[in-house]
Short mmCIF file of C-alpha atoms in Angstrom, two decimals:
data_model
loop_
_atom_site.label_atom_id
_atom_site.label_comp_id
_atom_site.label_asym_id
_atom_site.label_seq_id
_atom_site.Cartn_x
_atom_site.Cartn_y
_atom_site.Cartn_z
CA MET A 1 -6.66 -3.56 -20.39
CA ASP A 2 -5.16 -5.55 -23.06
CA HIS A 3 -1.75 -8.06 -22.00
CA PRO A 4 -0.34 -9.03 -25.00
CA SER A 5 1.83 -11.69 -23.33
CA THR A 6 0.73 -14.48 -21.24
CA ILE A 7 3.33 -15.10 -18.02
CA PHE A 8 4.45 -17.52 -15.52
CA ALA A 9 7.21 -17.21 -13.13
CA PRO A 10 7.69 -19.90 -9.69
CA ALA A 11 5.31 -19.08 -7.30
CA SER A 12 7.32 -20.68 -4.52
CA SER A 13 10.40 -19.75 -2.96
CA TYR A 14 14.44 -20.39 -4.80
CA GLY A 15 16.11 -22.98 -3.17
CA ARG A 16 15.46 -27.15 -3.50
CA SER A 17 12.10 -28.12 -1.96
CA ALA A 18 9.35 -31.53 -2.06
CA ILE A 19 7.41 -29.00 -4.50
CA ALA A 20 7.89 -26.27 -6.97
CA VAL A 21 4.54 -24.30 -8.16
CA ILE A 22 4.62 -22.41 -11.41
CA ARG A 23 1.94 -19.85 -12.07
CA ILE A 24 1.05 -18.77 -15.48
CA SER A 25 -1.46 -16.11 -16.51
CA GLY A 26 -2.72 -14.78 -19.78
CA SER A 27 -4.51 -15.80 -23.15
CA ALA A 28 -2.11 -18.33 -24.19
CA SER A 29 -2.03 -20.24 -20.43
CA GLY A 30 -4.44 -23.24 -21.72
CA GLU A 31 -2.45 -23.68 -25.14
CA SER A 32 0.41 -23.94 -23.36
CA LEU A 33 -0.60 -26.45 -21.02
CA ILE A 34 -0.84 -28.21 -24.17
CA ARG A 35 2.20 -28.25 -25.22
CA LEU A 36 3.67 -28.97 -21.88
CA THR A 37 1.24 -32.32 -21.48
CA THR A 38 0.37 -32.56 -25.38
CA GLY A 39 -2.86 -33.89 -24.32
CA PRO A 40 -6.08 -31.84 -23.81
CA LEU A 41 -6.88 -29.84 -20.96
CA PRO A 42 -7.93 -31.30 -17.58
CA PRO A 43 -11.11 -30.48 -16.21
CA PRO A 44 -11.14 -26.65 -14.32
CA ARG A 45 -9.95 -25.86 -10.77
CA ARG A 46 -8.69 -30.54 -10.59
CA LEU A 47 -5.65 -31.12 -10.16
CA VAL A 48 -4.90 -34.20 -12.26
CA LEU A 49 -1.43 -35.57 -12.43
CA ARG A 50 0.29 -34.97 -16.07
CA SER A 51 3.71 -35.60 -17.93
CA LEU A 52 5.30 -32.24 -18.61
CA ARG A 53 7.50 -32.77 -21.52
CA ASP A 54 9.72 -30.10 -23.58
CA PRO A 55 9.76 -28.84 -27.14
CA SER A 56 11.76 -32.36 -28.00
CA GLN A 57 9.40 -34.23 -25.98
CA ASP A 58 11.84 -35.36 -23.48
CA VAL A 59 9.84 -35.51 -20.09
CA LEU A 60 10.82 -33.48 -17.80
CA ASP A 61 8.91 -34.36 -14.44
CA GLN A 62 5.49 -36.13 -13.59
CA ALA A 63 3.07 -32.90 -12.33
CA LEU A 64 -0.19 -32.27 -10.48
CA VAL A 65 -1.38 -29.35 -13.27
CA VAL A 66 -4.45 -27.51 -12.12
CA TRP A 67 -6.52 -25.18 -15.28
CA MET A 68 -8.21 -22.14 -14.36
CA PRO A 69 -9.95 -20.33 -17.08
CA GLY A 70 -11.14 -17.09 -16.19
CA PRO A 71 -12.40 -14.61 -15.42
CA GLY A 72 -12.59 -16.50 -12.45
CA THR A 73 -9.33 -16.14 -11.46
CA PHE A 74 -7.10 -14.00 -9.11
CA THR A 75 -5.17 -12.87 -11.90
CA GLY A 76 -8.86 -12.14 -13.80
CA GLU A 77 -7.16 -14.18 -16.78
CA ASP A 78 -6.62 -18.24 -17.60
CA MET A 79 -4.98 -19.18 -15.65
CA VAL A 80 -2.60 -22.57 -14.54
CA GLU A 81 -0.84 -23.68 -11.70
CA LEU A 82 2.48 -26.65 -12.25
CA HIS A 83 3.53 -28.62 -8.73
CA LEU A 84 6.19 -29.88 -9.87
CA HIS A 85 9.10 -31.57 -7.56
CA GLY A 86 10.83 -29.42 -6.17
CA GLY A 87 14.16 -29.97 -7.42
CA LEU A 88 16.43 -26.84 -9.11
CA ALA A 89 16.66 -29.05 -12.24
CA VAL A 90 13.40 -29.54 -12.34
CA ARG A 91 12.28 -26.20 -12.20
CA ALA A 92 14.80 -24.59 -14.33
CA ALA A 93 13.83 -27.30 -17.54
CA VAL A 94 10.00 -26.50 -17.06
CA LEU A 95 10.82 -22.81 -16.67
CA ARG A 96 12.53 -23.14 -20.32
CA ALA A 97 10.16 -25.04 -21.92
CA LEU A 98 7.49 -22.28 -20.89
CA ALA A 99 9.70 -19.76 -22.88
CA ALA A 100 9.92 -21.62 -25.32
CA CYS A 101 5.96 -21.29 -25.64
CA PRO A 102 4.61 -18.18 -28.13
CA GLY A 103 2.83 -15.55 -26.26
CA CYS A 104 4.82 -16.70 -23.00
CA GLU A 105 7.34 -14.79 -21.30
CA PRO A 106 8.74 -14.02 -17.53
CA ALA A 107 6.86 -12.30 -14.84
CA LYS A 108 8.03 -9.35 -13.92
CA VAL A 109 7.61 -8.67 -9.86
CA GLY A 110 4.47 -8.58 -8.49
CA GLU A 111 3.18 -9.01 -12.08
CA PHE A 112 0.38 -11.01 -11.12
CA THR A 113 -1.55 -8.78 -8.73
CA ARG A 114 -1.27 -5.91 -10.82
CA ARG A 115 -3.04 -7.88 -13.50
CA ALA A 116 -5.47 -8.63 -10.80
CA PHE A 117 -5.96 -4.84 -10.04
CA LEU A 118 -6.12 -3.11 -13.06
CA ASN A 119 -8.54 -6.15 -14.03
CA GLY A 120 -10.80 -5.32 -11.15
CA ARG A 121 -10.34 -8.33 -8.91
CA LEU A 122 -8.94 -6.56 -6.09
CA ASP A 123 -8.49 -2.56 -5.23
CA LEU A 124 -5.38 -0.92 -3.88
CA THR A 125 -6.36 -1.40 -0.72
CA GLU A 126 -6.81 -4.79 -1.38
CA ALA A 127 -3.03 -5.33 -3.10
CA GLU A 128 -1.55 -2.84 -0.89
CA GLY A 129 -2.69 -6.14 1.67
CA ILE A 130 -1.64 -8.45 -0.12
CA ALA A 131 2.22 -6.94 0.27
CA ASP A 132 1.83 -6.10 4.10
CA LEU A 133 0.61 -9.44 4.39
CA ILE A 134 4.24 -10.74 2.39
CA ASP A 135 6.30 -8.67 5.12
CA ALA A 136 4.70 -9.23 7.78
CA GLU A 137 6.49 -10.85 11.07
CA THR A 138 4.25 -10.63 14.03
CA GLU A 139 0.85 -12.11 14.60
CA ALA A 140 -0.52 -8.41 15.30
CA GLN A 141 0.37 -7.04 11.81
CA ARG A 142 -0.97 -10.56 10.08
CA ARG A 143 -3.77 -9.91 11.52
CA GLN A 144 -4.25 -5.90 10.32
CA ALA A 145 -2.76 -7.37 6.78
CA LEU A 146 -6.03 -9.67 6.40
CA ARG A 147 -8.03 -7.04 7.36
CA GLN A 148 -6.85 -5.02 4.70
CA LEU A 149 -6.87 -7.69 2.29
CA ASP A 150 -10.08 -8.46 2.70
CA GLY A 151 -11.26 -5.33 2.26
CA ALA A 152 -12.42 -2.91 5.32
CA LEU A 153 -10.80 0.84 4.02
CA GLY A 154 -11.84 -0.07 0.61
CA ARG A 155 -15.28 -0.77 1.43
CA GLN A 156 -15.61 2.09 3.85
CA VAL A 157 -13.73 4.47 1.17
CA SER A 158 -16.35 2.89 -1.29
CA GLU A 159 -19.04 3.49 0.63
CA TRP A 160 -18.01 7.46 1.84
CA ARG A 161 -17.43 7.69 -2.14
CA ASP A 162 -20.89 6.97 -2.83
CA ARG A 163 -22.58 9.22 -0.48
CA ILE A 164 -20.49 11.93 -1.68
CA ILE A 165 -21.65 11.17 -5.56
CA ASP A 166 -24.47 11.21 -4.16
CA LEU A 167 -24.40 14.81 -2.71
CA LEU A 168 -22.94 16.38 -6.01
CA ALA A 169 -25.87 14.90 -8.63
CA GLY A 170 -27.90 16.75 -6.45
CA VAL A 171 -25.70 19.99 -6.15
CA GLU A 172 -25.44 19.22 -10.26
CA ALA A 173 -29.30 18.94 -10.47
CA ALA A 174 -29.60 22.47 -8.51
CA LEU A 175 -27.38 24.14 -11.34
CA ASP A 176 -28.72 21.43 -14.47
CA PHE A 177 -32.84 23.28 -13.43
CA SER A 178 -32.17 26.08 -11.66
CA ASP A 179 -34.10 28.31 -13.75
CA GLU A 180 -37.33 26.12 -13.71
CA GLY A 181 -38.27 26.60 -10.33
CA ASP A 182 -37.99 22.36 -9.64
CA VAL A 183 -34.97 23.00 -6.51
CA ASP A 184 -36.20 24.05 -3.58
CA ASP A 185 -32.67 25.44 -2.91
CA ASP A 186 -32.88 26.44 1.09
CA ALA A 187 -34.11 22.52 1.20
CA LEU A 188 -31.56 21.44 -0.67
CA ASP A 189 -28.26 23.50 0.73
CA ASN A 190 -29.95 22.32 3.97
CA ALA A 191 -29.65 18.31 2.82
CA LEU A 192 -26.22 18.58 1.20
CA TYR A 193 -24.40 20.92 4.92
CA ASP A 194 -26.13 17.82 7.04
CA LYS A 195 -24.87 14.82 4.95
CA ALA A 196 -21.79 16.51 4.24
CA ARG A 197 -20.75 17.26 7.94
CA ALA A 198 -21.78 14.00 9.08
CA LEU A 199 -19.57 12.60 6.22
CA ARG A 200 -16.83 15.29 7.22
CA ASP A 201 -17.64 14.09 11.24
CA ALA A 202 -16.45 9.97 10.08
CA ILE A 203 -13.06 10.73 7.66
CA ALA A 204 -12.29 12.60 10.85
CA LYS A 205 -12.48 9.94 13.22
CA VAL A 206 -10.67 7.46 11.24
CA LEU A 207 -8.21 9.62 10.88
CA ASP A 208 -7.84 10.80 14.40
CA ASP A 209 -5.96 7.27 15.36
CA GLY A 210 -3.31 8.34 16.71
CA ARG A 211 -0.84 6.87 13.37
CA CYS A 212 -1.81 2.99 15.11
CA GLY A 213 -2.27 1.36 11.95
CA GLU A 214 1.19 2.88 10.09
CA ARG A 215 2.72 2.25 13.73
CA LEU A 216 1.76 -1.63 13.89
CA ARG A 217 2.67 -2.10 10.00
CA GLU A 218 6.10 -0.07 10.01
CA GLY A 219 6.98 -1.24 13.42
CA PHE A 220 6.38 0.83 17.06
CA THR A 221 9.68 2.82 17.54
CA VAL A 222 12.52 2.35 20.27
CA VAL A 223 15.83 4.55 20.26
CA LEU A 224 18.51 4.09 22.80
CA ALA A 225 19.99 7.37 23.99
CA GLY A 226 22.37 8.83 25.71
CA PRO A 227 26.08 9.85 26.39
CA PRO A 228 29.04 7.80 25.71
CA ASN A 229 29.59 4.43 27.28
CA ALA A 230 26.14 4.54 28.51
CA GLY A 231 25.49 0.95 27.88
CA LYS A 232 23.49 0.86 24.57
CA SER A 233 25.05 -1.03 22.66
CA THR A 234 25.29 -3.63 25.46
CA LEU A 235 21.50 -3.28 26.53
CA LEU A 236 20.53 -3.35 22.28
CA ASN A 237 22.02 -6.98 22.35
CA ALA A 238 20.94 -7.86 25.42
CA LEU A 239 17.23 -6.92 24.64
CA SER A 240 17.30 -8.61 21.24
CA ARG A 241 19.59 -11.16 22.86
CA ARG A 242 21.93 -11.92 20.04
CA ASP A 243 25.07 -9.60 18.93
CA ALA A 244 23.92 -6.92 16.79
CA ALA A 245 25.91 -4.04 18.00
CA ILE A 246 29.88 -3.82 18.65
CA VAL A 247 30.92 -2.89 22.56
CA SER A 248 33.84 -1.50 23.40
CA PRO A 249 34.84 0.14 26.34
CA ILE A 250 36.06 2.99 24.11
CA ALA A 251 33.88 6.14 23.58
CA GLY A 252 32.35 6.63 20.79
CA THR A 253 32.65 3.38 18.78
CA THR A 254 28.95 3.36 17.66
CA ARG A 255 28.89 6.40 15.22
CA ASP A 256 25.78 4.74 13.20
CA ILE A 257 22.73 3.73 13.47
CA ILE A 258 22.07 0.38 14.77
CA GLU A 259 18.31 -1.54 14.37
CA VAL A 260 17.15 -4.58 15.40
CA ARG A 261 13.52 -5.59 14.69
CA CYS A 262 11.62 -8.13 17.22
CA ASP A 263 8.78 -9.41 17.87
CA LEU A 264 7.23 -8.44 21.82
CA GLY A 265 3.94 -10.12 22.64
CA GLY A 266 3.19 -10.26 18.44
CA LEU A 267 3.93 -6.69 18.37
CA PRO A 268 6.45 -5.71 15.69
CA VAL A 269 9.44 -3.06 17.46
CA LEU A 270 12.18 -1.49 16.10
CA LEU A 271 15.35 -1.01 18.66
CA ILE A 272 17.52 1.72 17.70
CA ASP A 273 21.37 1.77 18.89
CA THR A 274 22.34 5.40 17.97
CA ALA A 275 25.63 7.73 18.45
CA GLY A 276 26.75 8.80 21.83
CA LEU A 277 25.61 12.55 22.22
CA ARG A 278 28.25 14.43 23.60
CA ASP A 279 30.21 17.45 22.31
CA THR A 280 33.07 16.65 20.34
CA GLN A 281 35.32 17.94 16.87
CA ASP A 282 35.12 14.52 14.88
CA PRO A 283 33.40 15.37 11.58
CA ILE A 284 32.42 11.12 11.91
CA GLU A 285 31.25 11.30 14.77
CA MET A 286 29.38 14.76 14.52
CA GLU A 287 27.36 13.47 11.66
CA GLY A 288 26.49 10.62 13.97
CA ILE A 289 25.02 12.20 16.55
CA ARG A 290 22.97 14.27 13.86
CA ARG A 291 21.51 11.16 12.89
CA THR A 292 20.78 10.91 16.57
CA ARG A 293 19.04 13.43 17.27
CA ALA A 294 16.75 13.05 14.40
CA ARG A 295 16.15 9.93 15.22
CA ILE A 296 14.94 10.84 18.96
CA ALA A 297 12.99 13.13 17.13
CA GLN A 298 10.83 10.78 15.58
CA ALA A 299 11.18 7.99 17.82
CA ASP A 300 7.21 6.24 19.39
CA LEU A 301 10.02 6.06 22.51
CA VAL A 302 12.98 7.02 24.07
CA LEU A 303 15.27 5.09 26.12
CA LEU A 304 17.40 7.73 27.89
CA LEU A 305 20.57 6.00 29.67
CA ASP A 306 22.68 6.81 31.82
CA GLN A 307 24.86 5.19 34.92
CA GLY A 308 24.22 7.99 37.98
CA ASP A 309 24.82 11.10 35.94
CA THR A 310 21.84 12.61 35.67
CA SER A 311 23.36 15.87 34.77
CA ALA A 312 24.97 14.33 31.42
CA VAL A 313 21.25 13.08 31.17
CA GLU A 314 19.44 16.70 31.20
CA GLU A 315 22.79 18.12 29.03
CA THR A 316 22.36 15.43 25.59
CA HIS A 317 18.41 15.15 26.43
CA PRO A 318 17.48 18.66 28.01
CA ALA A 319 13.52 18.60 27.31
CA PRO A 320 11.85 14.25 27.97
CA SER A 321 8.45 14.04 26.82
CA PRO A 322 6.17 11.12 28.17
CA ALA A 323 7.42 9.46 25.39
CA THR A 324 11.01 9.33 27.36
CA LEU A 325 11.71 6.90 29.76
CA HIS A 326 15.14 7.05 31.71
CA ILE A 327 17.26 3.87 32.59
CA ARG A 328 20.13 3.82 34.90
CA THR A 329 22.33 0.89 33.32
CA LYS A 330 25.19 -1.44 34.54
CA ALA A 331 23.38 -1.61 38.20
CA ASP A 332 26.09 -4.82 38.94
CA LEU A 333 28.52 -2.37 39.28
CA SER A 334 26.54 0.29 41.33
CA PRO A 335 23.42 -0.59 42.41
CA PRO A 336 20.76 2.35 42.60
CA SER A 337 19.78 3.29 45.71
CA PRO A 338 16.28 1.54 47.34
CA SER A 339 14.26 5.12 47.03
CA SER A 340 14.87 5.47 43.14
CA ALA A 341 11.88 5.82 41.17
CA ILE A 342 14.41 4.58 38.05
CA LEU A 343 14.39 1.91 36.72
CA ALA A 344 17.69 0.08 36.77
CA VAL A 345 19.11 -3.02 34.30
CA SER A 346 22.10 -4.59 34.13
CA ALA A 347 22.82 -6.50 30.69
CA ILE A 348 25.27 -8.58 32.43
CA THR A 349 23.28 -10.12 34.98
CA GLY A 350 19.57 -9.45 33.29
CA ALA A 351 18.57 -7.34 36.29
CA GLY A 352 15.48 -5.15 35.58
CA LEU A 353 15.28 -6.12 31.67
CA ASP A 354 12.52 -8.35 31.78
CA THR A 355 10.21 -4.96 33.85
CA LEU A 356 12.26 -3.04 31.00
CA LEU A 357 10.49 -4.88 28.40
CA ASP A 358 7.23 -5.20 29.88
CA ALA A 359 7.11 -0.82 29.68
CA ILE A 360 8.23 -0.91 25.64
CA ALA A 361 5.46 -3.76 24.51
CA ARG A 362 2.97 -1.71 27.07
CA ARG A 363 3.87 1.32 25.36
CA ALA A 364 4.30 -0.45 22.26
CA ALA A 365 -0.01 -2.33 23.04
CA ASP A 366 -1.28 1.69 24.23
CA ALA A 367 0.14 3.02 20.43
CA VAL A 368 -0.06 0.47 18.29
CA GLY A 369 -4.27 -0.21 19.98
CA GLY A 370 -6.16 -3.10 18.59
CA ASP A 371 -7.18 -4.75 14.98
CA ASN A 372 -8.65 -2.14 14.13
CA ALA A 373 -6.83 0.68 12.27
CA LEU A 374 -8.23 1.42 8.37
CA ILE A 375 -5.29 3.68 7.90
CA THR A 376 -1.89 1.62 7.69
CA ARG A 377 -0.47 4.08 5.00
CA GLU A 378 0.75 7.47 5.14
CA ARG A 379 -0.64 7.03 1.52
CA HIS A 380 -4.36 6.75 2.59
CA ARG A 381 -3.66 9.24 4.86
CA GLU A 382 -2.57 11.73 2.24
CA GLY A 383 -5.70 10.98 0.60
CA LEU A 384 -8.18 11.54 3.63
CA THR A 385 -6.41 14.44 4.55
CA ARG A 386 -7.72 16.02 1.48
CA CYS A 387 -10.83 15.04 0.95
CA ARG A 388 -11.56 16.11 4.73
CA ASP A 389 -10.43 19.34 3.91
CA HIS A 390 -12.69 19.44 0.99
CA LEU A 391 -15.71 18.90 2.96
CA ASP A 392 -14.38 21.72 5.57
CA ARG A 393 -13.65 24.32 2.39
CA LEU A 394 -17.75 22.96 1.35
CA LEU A 395 -18.70 23.46 5.13
CA GLU A 396 -16.84 27.04 5.81
CA GLY A 397 -17.86 28.84 1.87
CA THR A 398 -20.36 30.33 0.22
CA ALA A 399 -23.69 29.01 -1.09
CA LEU A 400 -22.44 29.11 -4.67
CA PRO A 401 -23.81 25.60 -5.74
CA GLU A 402 -20.72 25.95 -8.59
CA LEU A 403 -18.37 25.94 -5.89
CA ALA A 404 -19.76 23.42 -3.56
CA ALA A 405 -19.78 21.05 -6.77
CA GLU A 406 -16.38 21.44 -7.14
CA ASP A 407 -15.47 20.38 -3.98
CA LEU A 408 -17.63 17.56 -3.71
CA ARG A 409 -15.82 16.64 -7.45
CA LEU A 410 -12.06 16.72 -6.01
CA ALA A 411 -13.68 15.16 -2.35
CA VAL A 412 -14.58 12.26 -5.10
CA ARG A 413 -11.29 12.16 -6.78
CA ALA A 414 -9.42 12.40 -3.62
CA LEU A 415 -11.10 8.99 -2.06
CA GLY A 416 -10.62 7.54 -5.46
CA GLU A 417 -7.01 8.00 -5.43
CA VAL A 418 -7.32 6.09 -2.30
CA ALA A 419 -8.91 2.92 -3.68
CA GLY A 420 -6.97 2.69 -6.92
CA HIS A 421 -10.04 4.39 -9.26
CA VAL A 422 -7.90 7.30 -10.41
CA GLY A 423 -4.94 8.73 -10.08
CA VAL A 424 -2.66 5.35 -9.46
CA GLU A 425 -0.42 5.26 -11.87
CA ASP A 426 2.81 7.15 -10.23
CA ILE A 427 2.12 4.70 -7.53
CA LEU A 428 1.69 1.32 -9.06
CA ASP A 429 5.66 0.73 -9.66
CA ARG A 430 6.80 2.01 -5.84
CA LEU A 431 4.26 -0.82 -4.73
CA PHE A 432 4.97 -3.81 -7.05
CA SER A 433 8.12 -3.17 -6.80
CA GLY A 434 8.25 -4.97 -3.54
CA PHE A 435 6.38 -8.00 -4.23
CA CYS A 436 7.95 -11.86 -5.30
CA ILE A 437 8.23 -11.95 -9.17
CA GLY A 438 5.49 -14.63 -9.02
CA LYS A 439 3.56 -12.99 -6.82
#
């Protein structure tokens, strides 16, 4: 794809720092470096010390520069990196000088990675791996993002796609030479269905992963629910070790959803404080309760809090599920009986908090699983599900080669959308809008 402009942007964060890095990518990268340094291009891929000058030849900085001719670069284009002193004035002056170079313009968000994708340097799943690596907050998320960046899903999808294309070629041959008697239709059908069934089973196995990859990427969701004044906000603050929620003895203080992200043993956990569940005529509180019930329905784990009034718990959450933990709060005020099986905690004294955190961590570890998840986004799951469904229709349908060929074409297209080979223009802007300017 032709890119008429050469783009530039800081690749390091804004603010005062020891070093600031500016990236340049495009056909005018080399000429821009020559203009800035008033000298010849340095040897490729070697850091050299050069003086950078503006159009009036005033020295802007003493910087390390590196010239990287394409296509063997991140974007697949000619690239330059400038390693400047990290003062705000230095960086601003160099950016102004670059803007004055012919054919150069500031990069848009994610434009470097977008060009790498469009130039075939990485597929869409690897680009998503970069986005996830930037956003990773825990060790487990970092490992999963690196697997995606390394092409774990992309390689598997490519292998499946090649196998389906081979099946499609066989069916097309049956259509093309059906009148010549050279193709054994029975043998072709048997081979086709055996291979299609093996492919279908392999894809179904990957889909049957309990959504552990998405849970790891987005965070294991824990909703604190219960009647008003059950201690939800106080417990949220104690678990997150900060004053994230307002605590008040007035019933109904919490009316909106409050979310806090935590790292439990390297696993991302999203703690959610919610409005107290009760009958009310207050329209604002009613909306809060509606949102609470919606989050309970979506939660990976519900902490159902009470102060010993089990009838209140049953009224507010009448159908506990295996994803529910009953928690007795304010144990410092009313200690539970020794025979009680319900976990008792006190946010004031800290009693039971370590036990509760261990229980949440175990549930999160079971839900997230190991580091082997291939599917990390709903987009991946939708594409693989459509591919599996087309193979199911092939296996359950008639032996007409025309229909078999169409099902295989649709299966190939579904896999192509996962890796970014076809039909992805509508998701590119959404994906790269979440990147940094210089990435």
